[in-house]
Short mmCIF file of C-alpha atoms in Angstrom, two decimals:
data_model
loop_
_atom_site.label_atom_id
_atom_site.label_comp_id
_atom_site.label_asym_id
_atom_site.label_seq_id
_atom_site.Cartn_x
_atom_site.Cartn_y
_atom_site.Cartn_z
CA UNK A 1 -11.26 38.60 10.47
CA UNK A 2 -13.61 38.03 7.71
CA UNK A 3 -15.39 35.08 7.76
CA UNK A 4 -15.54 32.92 4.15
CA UNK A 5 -19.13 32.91 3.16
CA UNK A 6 -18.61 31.18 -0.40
CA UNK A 7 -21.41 29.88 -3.19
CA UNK A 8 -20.31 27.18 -5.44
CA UNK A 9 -22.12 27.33 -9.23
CA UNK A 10 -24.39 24.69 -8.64
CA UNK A 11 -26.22 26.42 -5.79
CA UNK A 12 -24.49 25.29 -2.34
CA UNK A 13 -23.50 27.86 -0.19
CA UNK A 14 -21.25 27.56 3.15
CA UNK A 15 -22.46 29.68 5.86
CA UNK A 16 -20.77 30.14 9.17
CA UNK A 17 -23.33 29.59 12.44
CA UNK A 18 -23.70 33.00 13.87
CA UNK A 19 -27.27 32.77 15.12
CA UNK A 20 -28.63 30.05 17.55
CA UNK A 21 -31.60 29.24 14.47
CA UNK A 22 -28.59 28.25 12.47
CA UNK A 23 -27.04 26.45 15.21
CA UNK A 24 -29.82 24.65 16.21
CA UNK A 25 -30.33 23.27 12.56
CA UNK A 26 -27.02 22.40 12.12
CA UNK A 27 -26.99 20.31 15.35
CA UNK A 28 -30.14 18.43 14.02
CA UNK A 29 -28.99 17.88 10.59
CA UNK A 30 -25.47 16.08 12.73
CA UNK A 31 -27.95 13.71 14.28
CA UNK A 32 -30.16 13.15 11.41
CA UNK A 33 -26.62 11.86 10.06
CA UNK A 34 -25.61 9.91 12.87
CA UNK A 35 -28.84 8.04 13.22
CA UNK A 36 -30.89 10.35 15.70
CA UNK A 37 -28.45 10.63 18.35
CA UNK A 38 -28.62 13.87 19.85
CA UNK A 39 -25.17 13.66 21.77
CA UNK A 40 -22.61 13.96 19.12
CA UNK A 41 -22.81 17.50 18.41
CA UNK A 42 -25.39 19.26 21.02
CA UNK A 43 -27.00 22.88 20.31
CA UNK A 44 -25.04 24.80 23.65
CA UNK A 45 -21.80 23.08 22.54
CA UNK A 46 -22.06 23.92 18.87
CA UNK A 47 -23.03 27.46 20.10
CA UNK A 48 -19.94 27.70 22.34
CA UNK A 49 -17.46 26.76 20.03
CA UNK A 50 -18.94 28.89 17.30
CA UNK A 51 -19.17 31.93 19.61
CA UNK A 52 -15.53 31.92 20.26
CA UNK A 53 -14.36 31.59 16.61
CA UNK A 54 -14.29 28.24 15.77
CA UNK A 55 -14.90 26.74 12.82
CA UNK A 56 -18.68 26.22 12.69
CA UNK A 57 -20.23 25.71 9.29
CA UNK A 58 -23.43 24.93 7.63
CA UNK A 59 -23.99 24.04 4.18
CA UNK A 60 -27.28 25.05 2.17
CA UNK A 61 -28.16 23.86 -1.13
CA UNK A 62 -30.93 25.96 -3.00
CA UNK A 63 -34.55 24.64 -2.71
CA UNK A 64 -37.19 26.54 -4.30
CA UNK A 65 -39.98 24.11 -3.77
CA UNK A 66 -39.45 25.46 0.01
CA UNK A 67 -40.98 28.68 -1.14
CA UNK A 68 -40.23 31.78 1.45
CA UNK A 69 -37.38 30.03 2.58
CA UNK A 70 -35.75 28.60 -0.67
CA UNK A 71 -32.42 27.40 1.22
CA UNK A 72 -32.25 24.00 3.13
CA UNK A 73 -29.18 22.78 5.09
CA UNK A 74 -27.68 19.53 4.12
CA UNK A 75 -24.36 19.36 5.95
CA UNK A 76 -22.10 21.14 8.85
CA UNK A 77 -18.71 20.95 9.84
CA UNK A 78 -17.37 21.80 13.57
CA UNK A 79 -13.65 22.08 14.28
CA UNK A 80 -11.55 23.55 17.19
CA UNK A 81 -8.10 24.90 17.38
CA UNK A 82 -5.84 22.91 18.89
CA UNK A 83 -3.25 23.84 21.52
CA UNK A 84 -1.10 27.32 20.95
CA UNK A 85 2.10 25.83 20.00
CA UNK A 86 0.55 23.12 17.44
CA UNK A 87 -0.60 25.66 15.21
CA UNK A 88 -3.66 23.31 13.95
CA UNK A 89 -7.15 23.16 13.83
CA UNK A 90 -8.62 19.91 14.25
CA UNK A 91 -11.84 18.54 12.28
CA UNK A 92 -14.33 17.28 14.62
CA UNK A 93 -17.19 16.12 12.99
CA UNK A 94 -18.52 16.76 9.16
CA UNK A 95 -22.00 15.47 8.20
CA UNK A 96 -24.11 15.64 4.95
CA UNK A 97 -27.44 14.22 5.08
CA UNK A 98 -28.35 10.62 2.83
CA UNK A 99 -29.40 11.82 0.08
CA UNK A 100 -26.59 14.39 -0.93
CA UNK A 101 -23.87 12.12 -0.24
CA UNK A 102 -21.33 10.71 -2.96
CA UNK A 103 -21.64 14.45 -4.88
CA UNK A 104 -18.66 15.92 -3.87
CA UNK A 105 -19.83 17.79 -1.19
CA UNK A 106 -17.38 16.53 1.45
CA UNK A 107 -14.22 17.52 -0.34
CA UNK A 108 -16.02 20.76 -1.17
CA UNK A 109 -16.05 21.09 2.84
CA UNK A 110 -12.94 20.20 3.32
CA UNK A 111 -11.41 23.11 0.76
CA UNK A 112 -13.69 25.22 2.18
CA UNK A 113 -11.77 24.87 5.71
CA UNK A 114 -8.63 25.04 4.41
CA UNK A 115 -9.38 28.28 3.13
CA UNK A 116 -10.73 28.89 6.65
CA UNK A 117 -7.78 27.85 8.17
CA UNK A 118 -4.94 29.42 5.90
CA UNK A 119 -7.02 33.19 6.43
CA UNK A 120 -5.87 32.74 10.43
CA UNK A 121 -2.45 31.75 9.57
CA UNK A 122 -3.22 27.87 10.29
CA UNK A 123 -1.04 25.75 8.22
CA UNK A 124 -2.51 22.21 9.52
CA UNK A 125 -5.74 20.57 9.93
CA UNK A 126 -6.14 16.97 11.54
CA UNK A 127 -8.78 14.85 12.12
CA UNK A 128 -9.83 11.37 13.04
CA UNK A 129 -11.66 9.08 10.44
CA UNK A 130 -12.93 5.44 10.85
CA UNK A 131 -10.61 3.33 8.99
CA UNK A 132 -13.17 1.00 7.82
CA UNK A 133 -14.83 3.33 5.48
CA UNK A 134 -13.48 2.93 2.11
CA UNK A 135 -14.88 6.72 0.58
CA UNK A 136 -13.29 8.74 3.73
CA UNK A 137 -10.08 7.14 3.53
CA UNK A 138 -10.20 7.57 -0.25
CA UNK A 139 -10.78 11.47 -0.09
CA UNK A 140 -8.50 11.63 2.86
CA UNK A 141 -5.41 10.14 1.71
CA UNK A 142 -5.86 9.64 -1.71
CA UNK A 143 -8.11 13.17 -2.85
CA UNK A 144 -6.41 15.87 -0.18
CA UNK A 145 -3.07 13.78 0.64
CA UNK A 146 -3.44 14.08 3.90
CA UNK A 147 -1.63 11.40 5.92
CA UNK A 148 -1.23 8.31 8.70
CA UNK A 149 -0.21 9.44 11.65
CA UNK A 150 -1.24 7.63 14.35
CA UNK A 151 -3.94 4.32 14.40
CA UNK A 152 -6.08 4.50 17.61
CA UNK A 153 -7.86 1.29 18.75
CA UNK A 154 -11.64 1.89 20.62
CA UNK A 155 -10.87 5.82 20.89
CA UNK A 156 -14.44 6.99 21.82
CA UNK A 157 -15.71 3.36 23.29
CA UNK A 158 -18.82 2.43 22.94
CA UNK A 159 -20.84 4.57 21.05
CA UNK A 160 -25.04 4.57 21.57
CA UNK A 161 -25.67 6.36 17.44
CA UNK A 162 -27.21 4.38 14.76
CA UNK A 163 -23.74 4.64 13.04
CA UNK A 164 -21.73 3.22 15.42
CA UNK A 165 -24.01 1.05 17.52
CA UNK A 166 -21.92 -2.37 18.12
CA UNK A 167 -19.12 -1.73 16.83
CA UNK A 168 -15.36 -0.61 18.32
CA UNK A 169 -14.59 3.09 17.84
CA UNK A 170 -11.19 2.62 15.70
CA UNK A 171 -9.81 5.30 14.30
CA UNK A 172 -7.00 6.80 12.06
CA UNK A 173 -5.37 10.49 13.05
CA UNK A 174 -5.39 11.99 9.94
CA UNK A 175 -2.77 14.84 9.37
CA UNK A 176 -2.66 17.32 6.57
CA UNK A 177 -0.41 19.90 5.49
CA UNK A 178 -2.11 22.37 4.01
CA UNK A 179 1.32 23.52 2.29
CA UNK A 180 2.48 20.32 1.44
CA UNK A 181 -0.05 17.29 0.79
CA UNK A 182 1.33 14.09 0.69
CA UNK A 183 2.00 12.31 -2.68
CA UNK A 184 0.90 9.27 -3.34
CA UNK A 185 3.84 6.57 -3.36
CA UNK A 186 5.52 5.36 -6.27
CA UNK A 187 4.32 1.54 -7.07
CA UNK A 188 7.52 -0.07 -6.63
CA UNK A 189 7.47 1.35 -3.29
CA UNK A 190 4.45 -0.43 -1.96
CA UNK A 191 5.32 -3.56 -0.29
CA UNK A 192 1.87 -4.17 0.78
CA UNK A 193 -1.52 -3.73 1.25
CA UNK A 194 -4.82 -3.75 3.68
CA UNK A 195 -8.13 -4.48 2.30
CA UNK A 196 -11.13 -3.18 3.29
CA UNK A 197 -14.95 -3.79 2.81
CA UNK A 198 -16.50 -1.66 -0.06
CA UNK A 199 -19.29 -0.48 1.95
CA UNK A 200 -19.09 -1.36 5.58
CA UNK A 201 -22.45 0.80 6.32
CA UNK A 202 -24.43 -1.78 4.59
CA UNK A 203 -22.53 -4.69 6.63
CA UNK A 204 -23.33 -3.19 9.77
CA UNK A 205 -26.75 -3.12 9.03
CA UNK A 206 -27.06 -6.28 7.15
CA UNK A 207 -24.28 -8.70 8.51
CA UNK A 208 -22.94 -6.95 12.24
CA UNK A 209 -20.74 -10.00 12.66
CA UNK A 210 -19.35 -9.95 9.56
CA UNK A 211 -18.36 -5.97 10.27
CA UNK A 212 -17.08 -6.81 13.65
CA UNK A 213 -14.86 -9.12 11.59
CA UNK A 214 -13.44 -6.81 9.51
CA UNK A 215 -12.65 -4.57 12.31
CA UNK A 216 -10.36 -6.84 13.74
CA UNK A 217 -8.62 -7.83 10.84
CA UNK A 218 -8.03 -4.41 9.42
CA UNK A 219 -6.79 -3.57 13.23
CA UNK A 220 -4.44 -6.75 13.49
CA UNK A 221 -2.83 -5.96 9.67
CA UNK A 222 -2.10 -1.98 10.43
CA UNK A 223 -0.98 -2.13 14.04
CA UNK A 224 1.12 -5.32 12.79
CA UNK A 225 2.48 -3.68 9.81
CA UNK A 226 3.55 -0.75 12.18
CA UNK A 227 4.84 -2.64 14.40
CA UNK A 228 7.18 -3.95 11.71
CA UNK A 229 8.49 -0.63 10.71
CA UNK A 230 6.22 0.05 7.92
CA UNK A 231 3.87 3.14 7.05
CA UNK A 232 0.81 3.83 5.59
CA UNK A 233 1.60 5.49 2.48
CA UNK A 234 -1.55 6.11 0.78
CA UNK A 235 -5.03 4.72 -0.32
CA UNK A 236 -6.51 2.89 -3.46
CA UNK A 237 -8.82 0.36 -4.71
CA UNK A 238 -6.81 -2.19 -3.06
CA UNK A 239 -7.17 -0.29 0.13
CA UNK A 240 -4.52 0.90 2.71
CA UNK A 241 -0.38 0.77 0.65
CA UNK A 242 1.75 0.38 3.29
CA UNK A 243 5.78 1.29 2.25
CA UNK A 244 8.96 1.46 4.43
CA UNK A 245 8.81 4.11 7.07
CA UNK A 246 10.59 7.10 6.13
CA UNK A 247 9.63 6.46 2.04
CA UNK A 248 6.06 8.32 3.05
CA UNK A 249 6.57 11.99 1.30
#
């Protein structure tokens, strides 16, 4: 199998991790993102995965200032396979460093391992995604259609990074079909809606009560909703649309 090496016009290039240089940078670059901590994504881990044909990833953008070494990585991706009769490969962690966020990178990523996947006859990729961060669930649901399955509360615990320092690990299981995206629903189909902060990253820094806040609201209105019998049927400006279960495409 051929591994998908691919340049984009503007001068990023996706590598796969074959040496332990490359792993060892792309395990830095993962804490760098999640505020130092060196836990998330470890070197011998990374290695591991990678070595047994994982999806492992680094992204480069072109530097010439850097001279002999004109490349510098910015991102990486790690996923795993998931068990044999699932058929799916599931997204573990995706990082791109401050200053190359918000440029399109992450959905450039995310095609990237769909390709990936669809070259060893994977046909699904999930992922978990913290429902409190308004750009993920935008490119998520609303960019790659990928859907609500499942809304865990806490999943990881605590966490000890810069990103998730005092707050509750809630997450969202993300699904997508890499045939079949989900549509977005029609309007007269959305009964309701969740809001949720614009940019909870500054909150937590700035106001960690007022993030802690919004954690348990957003958690009380989706479980409730579920509860109920509705679904999370996409994602917009005015946040979560929830519609009747079984209208979600």
């Amino acid at each position: 199998m051929v591994d998908l090496d691919s340049r984009t016009p503007d001068g990023i290039r996706i590598r796969p991790l074959r040496t332990i240089e490359q792993v060892t940078a792309a395990s830095a670059v993962l804490s760098e993102v999640w505020g130092g901590d060196r836990t998330g994504m470890p070197a011998n881990l990374l290695r591991a995965l990678a070595h047994v044909g994982n999806y492992a990833v680094g992204l480069y953008a072109e530097d010439p200032a850097r001279g002999a070494e004109p490349e510098r990585m910015i991102g990486a991706s790690v996923g795993f396979f998931s068990a044999p009769d699932d058929r799916s490969l599931h997204s573990h962690i995706t990082g791109i460093v401050d200053d190359r966020r918000g440029q399109g990178l992450g959905r450039l990523l995310k095609h990237h391992q769909r390709e990936w996947a669809l070259a060893r006859g994977v046909h699904r990729i999930t992922w978990t995604f913290d429902p409190l961060v308004a750009r993920n669930a935008s490119l998520n649901l609303r960019v790659l259609g990928a859907r609500v399955e499942e809304y865990y509360v806490d999943h990881y615990g605590a966490m000890d990074d810069g990103v998730n320092r005092g707050d509750e690990t809630d997450r969202i299981f993300a699904v997508w079909d890499l045939d079949a995206p989900s549509a977005p629903p029609r309007e007269q189909d959305i009964v309701t809606t969740v809001e949720v902060p614009t940019d909870i990253e500054r909150l937590r820094r700035e106001a960690p009560g007022e993030a802690l806040d919004w954690r348990y609201r957003v958690r009380e209105a989706i479980l409730g909703l579920t509860q109920d019998g509705f679904a999370v049927g996409g994602f917009d400006e005015r946040g979560y649309l929830f519609v009747r279960s079984g209208a979600t495409s």
